mmCIF file of N, CA, C and O in Angstrom:
data_model
loop_
_atom_site.group_PDB
_atom_site.id
_atom_site.type_symbol
_atom_site.label_atom_id
_atom_site.label_comp_id
_atom_site.label_asym_id
_atom_site.label_seq_id
_atom_site.Cartn_x
_atom_site.Cartn_y
_atom_site.Cartn_z
ATOM 1 N N MET A 1 9.315 -20.430 7.786
ATOM 2 C CA MET A 1 8.431 -19.344 7.361
ATOM 3 C C MET A 1 9.114 -18.680 6.187
ATOM 4 O O MET A 1 10.421 -18.220 6.169
ATOM 5 N N PRO A 2 8.157 -18.378 5.130
ATOM 6 C CA PRO A 2 8.268 -17.766 4.039
ATOM 7 C C PRO A 2 8.610 -16.589 3.642
ATOM 8 O O PRO A 2 7.962 -15.850 5.216
ATOM 9 N N ILE A 3 9.612 -16.023 3.127
ATOM 10 C CA ILE A 3 10.408 -14.192 3.368
ATOM 11 C C ILE A 3 9.370 -14.297 1.433
ATOM 12 O O ILE A 3 10.183 -14.676 0.606
ATOM 13 N N THR A 4 9.331 -13.070 1.273
ATOM 14 C CA THR A 4 9.499 -12.394 -0.021
ATOM 15 C C THR A 4 9.775 -11.119 0.269
ATOM 16 O O THR A 4 10.142 -10.672 0.715
ATOM 17 N N ALA A 5 10.541 -10.755 -0.906
ATOM 18 C CA ALA A 5 10.752 -9.417 -1.242
ATOM 19 C C ALA A 5 10.674 -8.661 -2.476
ATOM 20 O O ALA A 5 10.313 -9.532 -3.221
ATOM 21 N N THR A 6 10.009 -7.441 -2.102
ATOM 22 C CA THR A 6 9.245 -6.619 -3.332
ATOM 23 C C THR A 6 10.367 -5.592 -3.591
ATOM 24 O O THR A 6 11.292 -4.908 -2.651
ATOM 25 N N ALA A 7 10.828 -4.756 -5.389
ATOM 26 C CA ALA A 7 10.933 -3.245 -5.748
ATOM 27 C C ALA A 7 10.145 -2.665 -5.816
ATOM 28 O O ALA A 7 8.785 -3.597 -6.671
ATOM 29 N N ARG A 8 9.773 -1.209 -5.739
ATOM 30 C CA ARG A 8 9.561 -0.306 -5.831
ATOM 31 C C ARG A 8 10.351 0.067 -7.871
ATOM 32 O O ARG A 8 10.996 1.963 -6.587
ATOM 33 N N LEU A 9 10.149 -0.205 -8.282
ATOM 34 C CA LEU A 9 10.393 0.608 -9.466
ATOM 35 C C LEU A 9 10.177 2.162 -10.173
ATOM 36 O O LEU A 9 8.372 2.288 -9.937
ATOM 37 N N THR A 10 10.914 2.890 -9.882
ATOM 38 C CA THR A 10 9.680 4.653 -9.761
ATOM 39 C C THR A 10 11.044 4.899 -11.452
ATOM 40 O O THR A 10 12.637 4.348 -11.872
ATOM 41 N N PHE A 11 10.627 6.017 -12.263
ATOM 42 C CA PHE A 11 11.466 6.012 -13.685
ATOM 43 C C PHE A 11 11.048 8.023 -12.870
ATOM 44 O O PHE A 11 9.980 8.356 -13.190
ATOM 45 N N ARG A 12 12.602 8.593 -12.985
ATOM 46 C CA ARG A 12 12.324 10.290 -12.848
ATOM 47 C C ARG A 12 13.564 10.523 -13.620
ATOM 48 O O ARG A 12 14.252 10.208 -13.906
ATOM 49 N N ASN A 13 13.784 12.210 -13.704
ATOM 50 C CA ASN A 13 14.171 12.656 -14.401
ATOM 51 C C ASN A 13 15.188 13.425 -13.156
ATOM 52 O O ASN A 13 15.450 14.070 -12.287
ATOM 53 N N ALA A 14 16.275 12.742 -13.526
ATOM 54 C CA ALA A 14 17.888 12.892 -12.819
ATOM 55 C C ALA A 14 17.955 13.955 -12.787
ATOM 56 O O ALA A 14 18.967 14.677 -11.570
ATOM 57 N N GLU A 15 17.971 15.132 -13.336
ATOM 58 C CA GLU A 15 17.820 16.683 -13.782
ATOM 59 C C GLU A 15 17.029 17.784 -13.209
ATOM 60 O O GLU A 15 17.765 18.804 -13.542
ATOM 61 N N SER A 16 16.140 16.915 -12.728
ATOM 62 C CA SER A 16 14.596 17.918 -12.590
ATOM 63 C C SER A 16 14.363 17.344 -11.421
ATOM 64 O O SER A 16 14.848 16.480 -10.458
ATOM 65 N N ASP A 17 13.763 18.806 -10.278
ATOM 66 C CA ASP A 17 13.276 18.242 -8.891
ATOM 67 C C ASP A 17 12.182 18.426 -8.926
ATOM 68 O O ASP A 17 11.310 19.295 -7.935
ATOM 69 N N LEU A 18 11.284 17.867 -10.020
ATOM 70 C CA LEU A 18 9.912 18.622 -10.605
ATOM 71 C C LEU A 18 9.490 16.893 -8.809
ATOM 72 O O LEU A 18 9.725 16.243 -8.713
ATOM 73 N N PRO A 19 7.900 17.334 -8.957
ATOM 74 C CA PRO A 19 7.328 16.033 -8.035
ATOM 75 C C PRO A 19 6.791 14.629 -9.360
ATOM 76 O O PRO A 19 6.181 15.262 -10.210
ATOM 77 N N GLY A 20 6.607 14.415 -8.478
ATOM 78 C CA GLY A 20 5.829 12.992 -9.171
ATOM 79 C C GLY A 20 7.035 12.191 -9.713
ATOM 80 O O GLY A 20 8.701 12.384 -9.355
ATOM 81 N N ALA A 21 6.390 10.802 -10.432
ATOM 82 C CA ALA A 21 7.485 10.091 -11.226
ATOM 83 C C ALA A 21 6.637 9.078 -11.550
ATOM 84 O O ALA A 21 5.693 9.433 -11.601
ATOM 85 N N PHE A 22 7.362 8.406 -12.400
ATOM 86 C CA PHE A 22 6.259 7.365 -13.178
ATOM 87 C C PHE A 22 6.501 5.558 -12.217
ATOM 88 O O PHE A 22 7.985 5.905 -12.827
ATOM 89 N N GLY A 23 5.852 5.510 -12.164
ATOM 90 C CA GLY A 23 5.945 4.166 -10.864
ATOM 91 C C GLY A 23 4.259 3.538 -10.659
ATOM 92 O O GLY A 23 4.058 3.577 -12.266
ATOM 93 N N ALA A 24 4.311 2.526 -10.065
ATOM 94 C CA ALA A 24 3.390 1.697 -10.129
ATOM 95 C C ALA A 24 2.000 2.290 -10.839
ATOM 96 O O ALA A 24 0.900 1.857 -10.893
ATOM 97 N N GLY A 25 1.762 2.953 -9.933
ATOM 98 C CA GLY A 25 0.328 3.843 -9.956
ATOM 99 C C GLY A 25 0.298 4.495 -11.369
ATOM 100 O O GLY A 25 -1.038 4.217 -12.047
ATOM 101 N N CYS A 26 0.913 4.698 -12.199
ATOM 102 C CA CYS A 26 0.806 5.364 -13.224
ATOM 103 C C CYS A 26 1.047 4.191 -14.377
ATOM 104 O O CYS A 26 0.198 4.030 -15.478
ATOM 105 N N ALA A 27 1.843 2.960 -14.256
ATOM 106 C CA ALA A 27 1.647 1.938 -14.933
ATOM 107 C C ALA A 27 0.255 1.724 -14.461
ATOM 108 O O ALA A 27 -0.343 0.615 -16.095
ATOM 109 N N GLN A 28 -0.421 1.667 -13.699
ATOM 110 C CA GLN A 28 -1.792 1.092 -13.730
ATOM 111 C C GLN A 28 -2.689 1.496 -14.598
ATOM 112 O O GLN A 28 -3.444 1.356 -14.507
ATOM 113 N N LEU A 29 -2.783 3.352 -13.746
ATOM 114 C CA LEU A 29 -3.376 4.115 -14.859
ATOM 115 C C LEU A 29 -3.492 3.764 -16.499
ATOM 116 O O LEU A 29 -4.388 3.763 -17.334
ATOM 117 N N LEU A 30 -1.913 3.506 -16.792
ATOM 118 C CA LEU A 30 -2.121 3.829 -18.417
ATOM 119 C C LEU A 30 -2.484 2.223 -18.957
ATOM 120 O O LEU A 30 -2.976 1.889 -19.984
ATOM 121 N N GLU A 31 -2.661 1.428 -17.984
ATOM 122 C CA GLU A 31 -2.956 0.111 -18.418
ATOM 123 C C GLU A 31 -4.878 0.087 -18.761
ATOM 124 O O GLU A 31 -5.072 -0.201 -19.610
ATOM 125 N N GLY A 32 -5.150 0.647 -17.657
ATOM 126 C CA GLY A 32 -6.045 0.793 -17.652
ATOM 127 C C GLY A 32 -7.475 1.768 -18.960
ATOM 128 O O GLY A 32 -8.269 1.472 -19.593
ATOM 129 N N VAL A 33 -6.126 2.760 -18.766
ATOM 130 C CA VAL A 33 -6.346 3.612 -20.052
ATOM 131 C C VAL A 33 -5.884 2.714 -21.539
ATOM 132 O O VAL A 33 -7.406 2.682 -22.423
ATOM 133 N N GLU A 34 -5.561 1.369 -21.526
ATOM 134 C CA GLU A 34 -5.039 0.977 -22.527
ATOM 135 C C GLU A 34 -6.299 -0.187 -22.779
ATOM 136 O O GLU A 34 -6.778 -0.518 -23.966
ATOM 137 N N ARG A 35 -6.791 -0.477 -21.578
ATOM 138 C CA ARG A 35 -7.710 -1.429 -21.743
ATOM 139 C C ARG A 35 -9.193 -0.858 -22.268
ATOM 140 O O ARG A 35 -9.585 -1.333 -22.951
ATOM 141 N N ASP A 36 -9.511 0.350 -21.145
ATOM 142 C CA ASP A 36 -10.675 1.172 -21.370
ATOM 143 C C ASP A 36 -10.652 2.190 -22.098
ATOM 144 O O ASP A 36 -12.124 2.500 -22.245
ATOM 145 N N ARG A 37 -9.819 1.983 -22.641
ATOM 146 C CA ARG A 37 -9.248 3.432 -23.353
ATOM 147 C C ARG A 37 -10.368 4.759 -23.185
ATOM 148 O O ARG A 37 -11.088 5.916 -23.639
ATOM 149 N N SER A 38 -9.635 4.873 -21.476
ATOM 150 C CA SER A 38 -10.573 6.362 -21.183
ATOM 151 C C SER A 38 -9.697 6.200 -19.881
ATOM 152 O O SER A 38 -9.904 5.621 -18.788
ATOM 153 N N LEU A 39 -9.323 7.610 -18.959
ATOM 154 C CA LEU A 39 -8.581 7.871 -17.777
ATOM 155 C C LEU A 39 -9.806 7.641 -17.063
ATOM 156 O O LEU A 39 -9.396 6.945 -15.787
ATOM 157 N N ASN A 40 -10.590 7.667 -17.296
ATOM 158 C CA ASN A 40 -12.058 7.669 -16.170
ATOM 159 C C ASN A 40 -12.035 6.683 -15.896
ATOM 160 O O ASN A 40 -12.311 7.305 -14.644
ATOM 161 N N ARG A 41 -12.488 5.595 -16.567
ATOM 162 C CA ARG A 41 -12.888 4.226 -16.198
ATOM 163 C C ARG A 41 -11.650 4.221 -16.291
ATOM 164 O O ARG A 41 -11.928 2.845 -14.304
ATOM 165 N N ALA A 42 -10.638 4.190 -16.215
ATOM 166 C CA ALA A 42 -8.969 3.841 -15.378
ATOM 167 C C ALA A 42 -9.369 4.176 -14.191
ATOM 168 O O ALA A 42 -8.639 2.875 -12.874
ATOM 169 N N ALA A 43 -9.315 5.048 -13.696
ATOM 170 C CA ALA A 43 -8.962 5.317 -12.364
ATOM 171 C C ALA A 43 -10.195 5.618 -11.041
ATOM 172 O O ALA A 43 -9.870 4.953 -10.461
ATOM 173 N N LYS A 44 -11.335 5.583 -12.052
ATOM 174 C CA LYS A 44 -12.696 4.802 -11.442
ATOM 175 C C LYS A 44 -12.358 3.071 -11.204
ATOM 176 O O LYS A 44 -12.899 2.250 -9.515
ATOM 177 N N GLY A 45 -11.625 2.514 -11.838
ATOM 178 C CA GLY A 45 -11.331 1.176 -11.832
ATOM 179 C C GLY A 45 -10.427 0.991 -10.830
ATOM 180 O O GLY A 45 -10.244 -0.274 -10.093
ATOM 181 N N LEU A 46 -9.439 1.650 -10.171
ATOM 182 C CA LEU A 46 -9.020 1.617 -9.166
ATOM 183 C C LEU A 46 -9.163 2.668 -7.807
ATOM 184 O O LEU A 46 -8.656 3.055 -6.752
ATOM 185 N N GLY A 47 -10.190 2.709 -7.560
ATOM 186 C CA GLY A 47 -10.891 3.610 -7.248
ATOM 187 C C GLY A 47 -10.239 5.075 -6.871
ATOM 188 O O GLY A 47 -10.383 5.640 -5.419
ATOM 189 N N MET A 48 -9.705 5.777 -7.395
ATOM 190 C CA MET A 48 -9.631 7.261 -7.512
ATOM 191 C C MET A 48 -10.353 7.726 -7.930
ATOM 192 O O MET A 48 -10.502 7.975 -8.959
ATOM 193 N N ALA A 49 -9.768 9.001 -8.083
ATOM 194 C CA ALA A 49 -10.161 10.338 -8.525
ATOM 195 C C ALA A 49 -10.144 11.152 -10.128
ATOM 196 O O ALA A 49 -9.092 10.477 -9.422
ATOM 197 N N TYR A 50 -10.509 11.154 -10.972
ATOM 198 C CA TYR A 50 -10.403 11.350 -11.765
ATOM 199 C C TYR A 50 -9.578 12.312 -12.210
ATOM 200 O O TYR A 50 -8.122 12.556 -12.138
ATOM 201 N N SER A 51 -9.595 13.075 -11.053
ATOM 202 C CA SER A 51 -8.523 14.684 -10.907
ATOM 203 C C SER A 51 -6.957 14.374 -10.492
ATOM 204 O O SER A 51 -5.902 14.622 -11.170
ATOM 205 N N LYS A 52 -6.991 12.758 -9.516
ATOM 206 C CA LYS A 52 -5.813 12.229 -9.242
ATOM 207 C C LYS A 52 -4.867 11.909 -10.253
ATOM 208 O O LYS A 52 -4.135 11.768 -10.446
ATOM 209 N N ALA A 53 -5.554 10.555 -10.833
ATOM 210 C CA ALA A 53 -5.373 10.197 -12.590
ATOM 211 C C ALA A 53 -4.620 11.457 -12.972
ATOM 212 O O ALA A 53 -3.841 11.231 -13.571
ATOM 213 N N TRP A 54 -5.638 12.705 -13.026
ATOM 214 C CA TRP A 54 -4.334 13.343 -13.903
ATOM 215 C C TRP A 54 -3.569 13.773 -13.681
ATOM 216 O O TRP A 54 -2.378 13.930 -14.509
ATOM 217 N N ARG A 55 -3.548 14.730 -12.202
ATOM 218 C CA ARG A 55 -1.737 14.782 -11.288
ATOM 219 C C ARG A 55 -1.443 13.664 -12.222
ATOM 220 O O ARG A 55 -0.026 14.377 -12.277
ATOM 221 N N ILE A 56 -1.484 12.326 -11.792
ATOM 222 C CA ILE A 56 -0.364 11.576 -11.720
ATOM 223 C C ILE A 56 0.290 11.496 -12.781
ATOM 224 O O ILE A 56 1.298 11.211 -13.100
ATOM 225 N N ILE A 57 -0.794 11.009 -14.084
ATOM 226 C CA ILE A 57 -0.110 11.306 -15.474
ATOM 227 C C ILE A 57 0.916 12.742 -15.480
ATOM 228 O O ILE A 57 1.645 12.660 -16.492
ATOM 229 N N ARG A 58 0.145 13.749 -15.098
ATOM 230 C CA ARG A 58 0.460 15.189 -15.449
ATOM 231 C C ARG A 58 2.164 15.363 -15.619
ATOM 232 O O ARG A 58 3.095 15.813 -15.874
ATOM 233 N N GLU A 59 1.924 14.972 -14.175
ATOM 234 C CA GLU A 59 3.672 14.715 -13.211
ATOM 235 C C GLU A 59 4.141 13.667 -14.238
ATOM 236 O O GLU A 59 5.800 13.777 -14.563
ATOM 237 N N ALA A 60 4.010 12.702 -13.976
ATOM 238 C CA ALA A 60 4.678 11.876 -14.543
ATOM 239 C C ALA A 60 5.747 12.288 -16.560
ATOM 240 O O ALA A 60 6.509 11.743 -17.190
ATOM 241 N N GLU A 61 4.134 12.910 -17.518
ATOM 242 C CA GLU A 61 4.319 13.708 -18.363
ATOM 243 C C GLU A 61 5.578 14.408 -18.284
ATOM 244 O O GLU A 61 6.869 14.479 -18.724
ATOM 245 N N ALA A 62 6.355 15.224 -16.814
ATOM 246 C CA ALA A 62 6.815 16.228 -17.091
ATOM 247 C C ALA A 62 7.933 15.787 -16.522
ATOM 248 O O ALA A 62 9.237 16.156 -16.685
ATOM 249 N N GLN A 63 7.730 14.528 -15.555
ATOM 250 C CA GLN A 63 9.603 13.269 -15.742
ATOM 251 C C GLN A 63 9.910 13.391 -16.678
ATOM 252 O O GLN A 63 11.429 13.438 -16.633
ATOM 253 N N LEU A 64 9.294 12.780 -17.361
ATOM 254 C CA LEU A 64 9.505 12.049 -18.444
ATOM 255 C C LEU A 64 10.073 13.039 -19.803
ATOM 256 O O LEU A 64 10.661 12.199 -21.089
ATOM 257 N N GLY A 65 9.354 13.802 -20.248
ATOM 258 C CA GLY A 65 9.567 15.103 -20.920
ATOM 259 C C GLY A 65 8.518 14.575 -21.947
ATOM 260 O O GLY A 65 9.282 14.876 -23.484
ATOM 261 N N CYS A 66 7.496 13.670 -22.073
ATOM 262 C CA CYS A 66 6.931 13.674 -23.192
ATOM 263 C C CYS A 66 5.136 12.789 -23.159
ATOM 264 O O CYS A 66 5.488 12.972 -21.547
ATOM 265 N N ASP A 67 4.543 13.563 -23.904
ATOM 266 C CA ASP A 67 3.269 12.964 -23.697
ATOM 267 C C ASP A 67 3.179 11.737 -23.462
ATOM 268 O O ASP A 67 3.613 10.934 -24.411
ATOM 269 N N LEU A 68 2.391 10.890 -22.786
ATOM 270 C CA LEU A 68 2.144 9.725 -22.294
ATOM 271 C C LEU A 68 1.026 9.680 -22.923
ATOM 272 O O LEU A 68 0.317 7.957 -23.453
ATOM 273 N N LEU A 69 -0.314 10.445 -22.662
ATOM 274 C CA LEU A 69 -1.547 9.841 -23.011
ATOM 275 C C LEU A 69 -2.245 11.032 -24.138
ATOM 276 O O LEU A 69 -1.683 12.165 -24.434
ATOM 277 N N ALA A 70 -3.299 10.408 -24.896
ATOM 278 C CA ALA A 70 -3.672 11.445 -26.003
ATOM 279 C C ALA A 70 -4.988 11.554 -25.636
ATOM 280 O O ALA A 70 -5.998 10.558 -26.337
ATOM 281 N N ARG A 71 -5.484 12.941 -25.673
ATOM 282 C CA ARG A 71 -6.460 12.811 -25.419
ATOM 283 C C ARG A 71 -8.356 13.328 -26.270
ATOM 284 O O ARG A 71 -7.304 14.114 -27.646
ATOM 285 N N ASP A 72 -8.593 12.601 -26.611
ATOM 286 C CA ASP A 72 -9.897 12.975 -27.797
ATOM 287 C C ASP A 72 -11.590 12.966 -27.240
ATOM 288 O O ASP A 72 -12.222 12.133 -27.240
ATOM 289 N N GLY A 73 -11.161 14.162 -26.497
ATOM 290 C CA GLY A 73 -12.746 14.482 -25.478
ATOM 291 C C GLY A 73 -13.449 13.364 -25.270
ATOM 292 O O GLY A 73 -13.429 12.550 -24.595
ATOM 293 N N ALA A 74 -14.833 13.763 -25.629
ATOM 294 C CA ALA A 74 -15.650 12.526 -25.246
ATOM 295 C C ALA A 74 -15.251 10.836 -26.316
ATOM 296 O O ALA A 74 -16.217 10.184 -25.482
ATOM 297 N N ARG A 75 -14.274 10.817 -27.238
ATOM 298 C CA ARG A 75 -13.856 9.459 -27.472
ATOM 299 C C ARG A 75 -13.296 8.940 -26.498
ATOM 300 O O ARG A 75 -12.585 7.388 -26.244
ATOM 301 N N GLY A 76 -12.181 9.694 -25.528
ATOM 302 C CA GLY A 76 -11.635 8.505 -24.404
ATOM 303 C C GLY A 76 -10.266 9.385 -24.242
ATOM 304 O O GLY A 76 -10.311 10.066 -25.276
ATOM 305 N N SER A 77 -9.067 8.451 -24.361
ATOM 306 C CA SER A 77 -7.838 8.497 -24.200
ATOM 307 C C SER A 77 -7.018 7.201 -24.994
ATOM 308 O O SER A 77 -7.313 6.139 -24.790
ATOM 309 N N THR A 78 -6.438 6.626 -25.059
ATOM 310 C CA THR A 78 -5.294 6.321 -25.822
ATOM 311 C C THR A 78 -3.752 6.588 -25.203
ATOM 312 O O THR A 78 -3.753 7.903 -25.195
ATOM 313 N N LEU A 79 -3.171 5.318 -24.830
ATOM 314 C CA LEU A 79 -1.637 6.151 -25.273
ATOM 315 C C LEU A 79 -0.985 6.401 -26.154
ATOM 316 O O LEU A 79 -1.058 6.298 -27.982
ATOM 317 N N THR A 80 0.202 7.485 -25.923
ATOM 318 C CA THR A 80 0.558 8.118 -27.223
ATOM 319 C C THR A 80 1.687 6.597 -28.140
ATOM 320 O O THR A 80 1.908 5.961 -26.446
ATOM 321 N N PRO A 81 2.395 6.784 -28.527
ATOM 322 C CA PRO A 81 3.957 6.082 -28.594
ATOM 323 C C PRO A 81 4.174 6.308 -27.987
ATOM 324 O O PRO A 81 5.271 4.695 -27.411
ATOM 325 N N ASP A 82 5.637 6.995 -27.166
ATOM 326 C CA ASP A 82 6.056 7.187 -26.129
ATOM 327 C C ASP A 82 5.262 6.815 -24.842
ATOM 328 O O ASP A 82 6.081 5.942 -23.735
ATOM 329 N N GLY A 83 4.209 6.771 -24.491
ATOM 330 C CA GLY A 83 3.390 5.729 -23.287
ATOM 331 C C GLY A 83 3.503 4.247 -23.653
ATOM 332 O O GLY A 83 3.258 3.521 -22.703
ATOM 333 N N GLU A 84 3.645 3.667 -24.566
ATOM 334 C CA GLU A 84 3.399 2.657 -24.781
ATOM 335 C C GLU A 84 4.920 2.419 -24.489
ATOM 336 O O GLU A 84 5.254 1.534 -24.365
ATOM 337 N N ARG A 85 5.918 2.742 -25.236
ATOM 338 C CA ARG A 85 6.631 2.263 -24.881
ATOM 339 C C ARG A 85 7.189 2.353 -23.455
ATOM 340 O O ARG A 85 8.385 1.845 -22.690
ATOM 341 N N VAL A 86 7.280 3.262 -23.214
ATOM 342 C CA VAL A 86 7.157 3.612 -20.784
ATOM 343 C C VAL A 86 6.808 2.598 -20.385
ATOM 344 O O VAL A 86 7.017 1.797 -20.153
ATOM 345 N N LEU A 87 5.334 2.860 -21.232
ATOM 346 C CA LEU A 87 4.447 1.533 -20.382
ATOM 347 C C LEU A 87 5.357 -0.472 -20.188
ATOM 348 O O LEU A 87 5.910 -0.817 -19.681
ATOM 349 N N SER A 88 5.874 0.049 -21.682
ATOM 350 C CA SER A 88 6.407 -1.688 -21.728
ATOM 351 C C SER A 88 8.007 -1.770 -21.451
ATOM 352 O O SER A 88 8.081 -3.194 -20.704
ATOM 353 N N THR A 89 8.316 -0.719 -20.861
ATOM 354 C CA THR A 89 9.688 -0.518 -20.143
ATOM 355 C C THR A 89 9.445 -1.157 -19.418
ATOM 356 O O THR A 89 10.252 -1.606 -18.522
ATOM 357 N N TYR A 90 8.416 -0.617 -18.370
ATOM 358 C CA TYR A 90 8.569 0.152 -17.583
ATOM 359 C C TYR A 90 7.879 -1.780 -17.204
ATOM 360 O O TYR A 90 8.830 -2.647 -15.527
ATOM 361 N N ARG A 91 6.675 -2.142 -17.599
ATOM 362 C CA ARG A 91 6.688 -3.453 -17.174
ATOM 363 C C ARG A 91 8.197 -4.769 -17.440
ATOM 364 O O ARG A 91 7.929 -5.129 -16.552
ATOM 365 N N GLN A 92 8.713 -4.386 -18.360
ATOM 366 C CA GLN A 92 10.008 -5.269 -18.293
ATOM 367 C C GLN A 92 10.686 -5.651 -17.154
ATOM 368 O O GLN A 92 10.883 -6.105 -17.143
ATOM 369 N N LEU A 93 10.716 -4.113 -16.514
ATOM 370 C CA LEU A 93 12.215 -3.993 -15.949
ATOM 371 C C LEU A 93 11.942 -3.988 -15.218
ATOM 372 O O LEU A 93 12.976 -4.870 -13.438
ATOM 373 N N GLN A 94 10.433 -4.130 -14.523
ATOM 374 C CA GLN A 94 9.359 -4.931 -13.242
ATOM 375 C C GLN A 94 9.701 -6.220 -13.740
ATOM 376 O O GLN A 94 9.937 -6.922 -12.143
ATOM 377 N N SER A 95 9.481 -6.723 -13.943
ATOM 378 C CA SER A 95 9.294 -8.162 -14.426
ATOM 379 C C SER A 95 10.781 -8.700 -14.210
ATOM 380 O O SER A 95 10.725 -9.621 -13.165
ATOM 381 N N GLU A 96 11.629 -8.464 -14.933
ATOM 382 C CA GLU A 96 13.499 -8.437 -14.602
ATOM 383 C C GLU A 96 13.427 -8.250 -13.401
ATOM 384 O O GLU A 96 14.114 -9.159 -12.239
ATOM 385 N N VAL A 97 13.411 -7.049 -12.397
ATOM 386 C CA VAL A 97 13.483 -6.999 -11.005
ATOM 387 C C VAL A 97 12.995 -8.300 -9.966
ATOM 388 O O VAL A 97 14.003 -8.868 -9.192
ATOM 389 N N ASP A 98 11.765 -8.455 -10.328
ATOM 390 C CA ASP A 98 10.871 -9.268 -9.492
ATOM 391 C C ASP A 98 11.646 -10.433 -9.024
ATOM 392 O O ASP A 98 12.201 -11.300 -8.968
ATOM 393 N N GLY A 99 12.243 -11.180 -10.996
ATOM 394 C CA GLY A 99 13.016 -12.330 -11.534
ATOM 395 C C GLY A 99 13.780 -12.486 -10.435
ATOM 396 O O GLY A 99 14.267 -13.309 -9.360
ATOM 397 N N LEU A 100 14.460 -10.906 -10.496
ATOM 398 C CA LEU A 100 15.687 -11.163 -9.916
ATOM 399 C C LEU A 100 15.970 -11.532 -8.616
ATOM 400 O O LEU A 100 16.407 -12.726 -7.435
ATOM 401 N N LEU A 101 14.629 -10.877 -7.512
ATOM 402 C CA LEU A 101 14.418 -11.369 -6.162
ATOM 403 C C LEU A 101 13.868 -12.581 -5.625
ATOM 404 O O LEU A 101 14.347 -13.172 -4.910
ATOM 405 N N GLN A 102 13.347 -12.823 -6.729
ATOM 406 C CA GLN A 102 12.855 -14.259 -6.320
ATOM 407 C C GLN A 102 13.894 -14.694 -6.517
ATOM 408 O O GLN A 102 14.509 -15.801 -5.585
ATOM 409 N N ARG A 103 14.992 -15.164 -6.836
ATOM 410 C CA ARG A 103 16.026 -16.034 -7.542
ATOM 411 C C ARG A 103 17.286 -15.714 -6.321
ATOM 412 O O ARG A 103 17.694 -16.422 -5.556
ATOM 413 N N ARG A 104 17.172 -14.238 -5.698
ATOM 414 C CA ARG A 104 18.034 -14.059 -5.307
ATOM 415 C C ARG A 104 18.766 -13.707 -3.622
ATOM 416 O O ARG A 104 18.787 -14.482 -2.735
ATOM 417 N N LEU A 105 16.721 -13.758 -3.050
ATOM 418 C CA LEU A 105 16.680 -13.867 -1.861
ATOM 419 C C LEU A 105 17.233 -15.607 -1.486
ATOM 420 O O LEU A 105 17.705 -15.531 -0.101
ATOM 421 N N PRO A 106 16.646 -16.477 -1.655
ATOM 422 C CA PRO A 106 16.635 -17.570 -1.322
ATOM 423 C C PRO A 106 18.186 -17.619 -0.665
ATOM 424 O O PRO A 106 18.831 -18.513 0.615
ATOM 425 N N GLU A 107 18.937 -17.853 -2.028
ATOM 426 C CA GLU A 107 20.401 -17.529 -2.226
ATOM 427 C C GLU A 107 20.880 -17.361 -0.538
ATOM 428 O O GLU A 107 22.114 -17.243 0.033
ATOM 429 N N LEU A 108 21.001 -15.207 -1.146
ATOM 430 C CA LEU A 108 21.030 -14.880 -0.373
ATOM 431 C C LEU A 108 20.426 -14.698 1.601
ATOM 432 O O LEU A 108 22.038 -15.257 2.283
ATOM 433 N N LEU A 109 19.553 -15.280 1.430
ATOM 434 C CA LEU A 109 19.137 -15.745 3.133
ATOM 435 C C LEU A 109 19.777 -16.996 3.598
ATOM 436 O O LEU A 109 19.855 -17.232 4.905
ATOM 437 N N SER A 110 20.197 -17.973 2.893
ATOM 438 C CA SER A 110 20.855 -19.087 3.293
ATOM 439 C C SER A 110 22.245 -19.452 3.566
ATOM 440 O O SER A 110 23.107 -19.850 3.956
ATOM 441 N N GLN A 111 22.711 -18.657 3.143
ATOM 442 C CA GLN A 111 24.026 -17.882 3.606
ATOM 443 C C GLN A 111 24.257 -17.664 4.979
ATOM 444 O O GLN A 111 25.639 -17.083 4.955
ATOM 445 N N ARG A 112 23.014 -17.577 5.965
ATOM 446 C CA ARG A 112 23.172 -16.601 7.199
ATOM 447 C C ARG A 112 24.530 -17.188 8.219
ATOM 448 O O ARG A 112 24.658 -18.914 8.078
#
């Protein structure tokens, strides 16, 4: 029977008790904004209400202490340089964690 392992990466302010964090959902929203240049379209693409998407972004921005999106009214939204850096870092770390799990799980299970 094949066994897999997954890990959920989140970024949070270690010195704060603010709600929310930067995790997979926020990363998916930023990826959608990167692709569609619109938070509304990114949210719809994920089957999410626009108001929920805004809440997720605002909570992540509060956790990280930086703006992730630059909003331009009717023209949509783009990632800020901080948003690009956070998303890139998240993608890289998640990839590394996934790779570690794929390598180590079979090794550790075979030691039973």
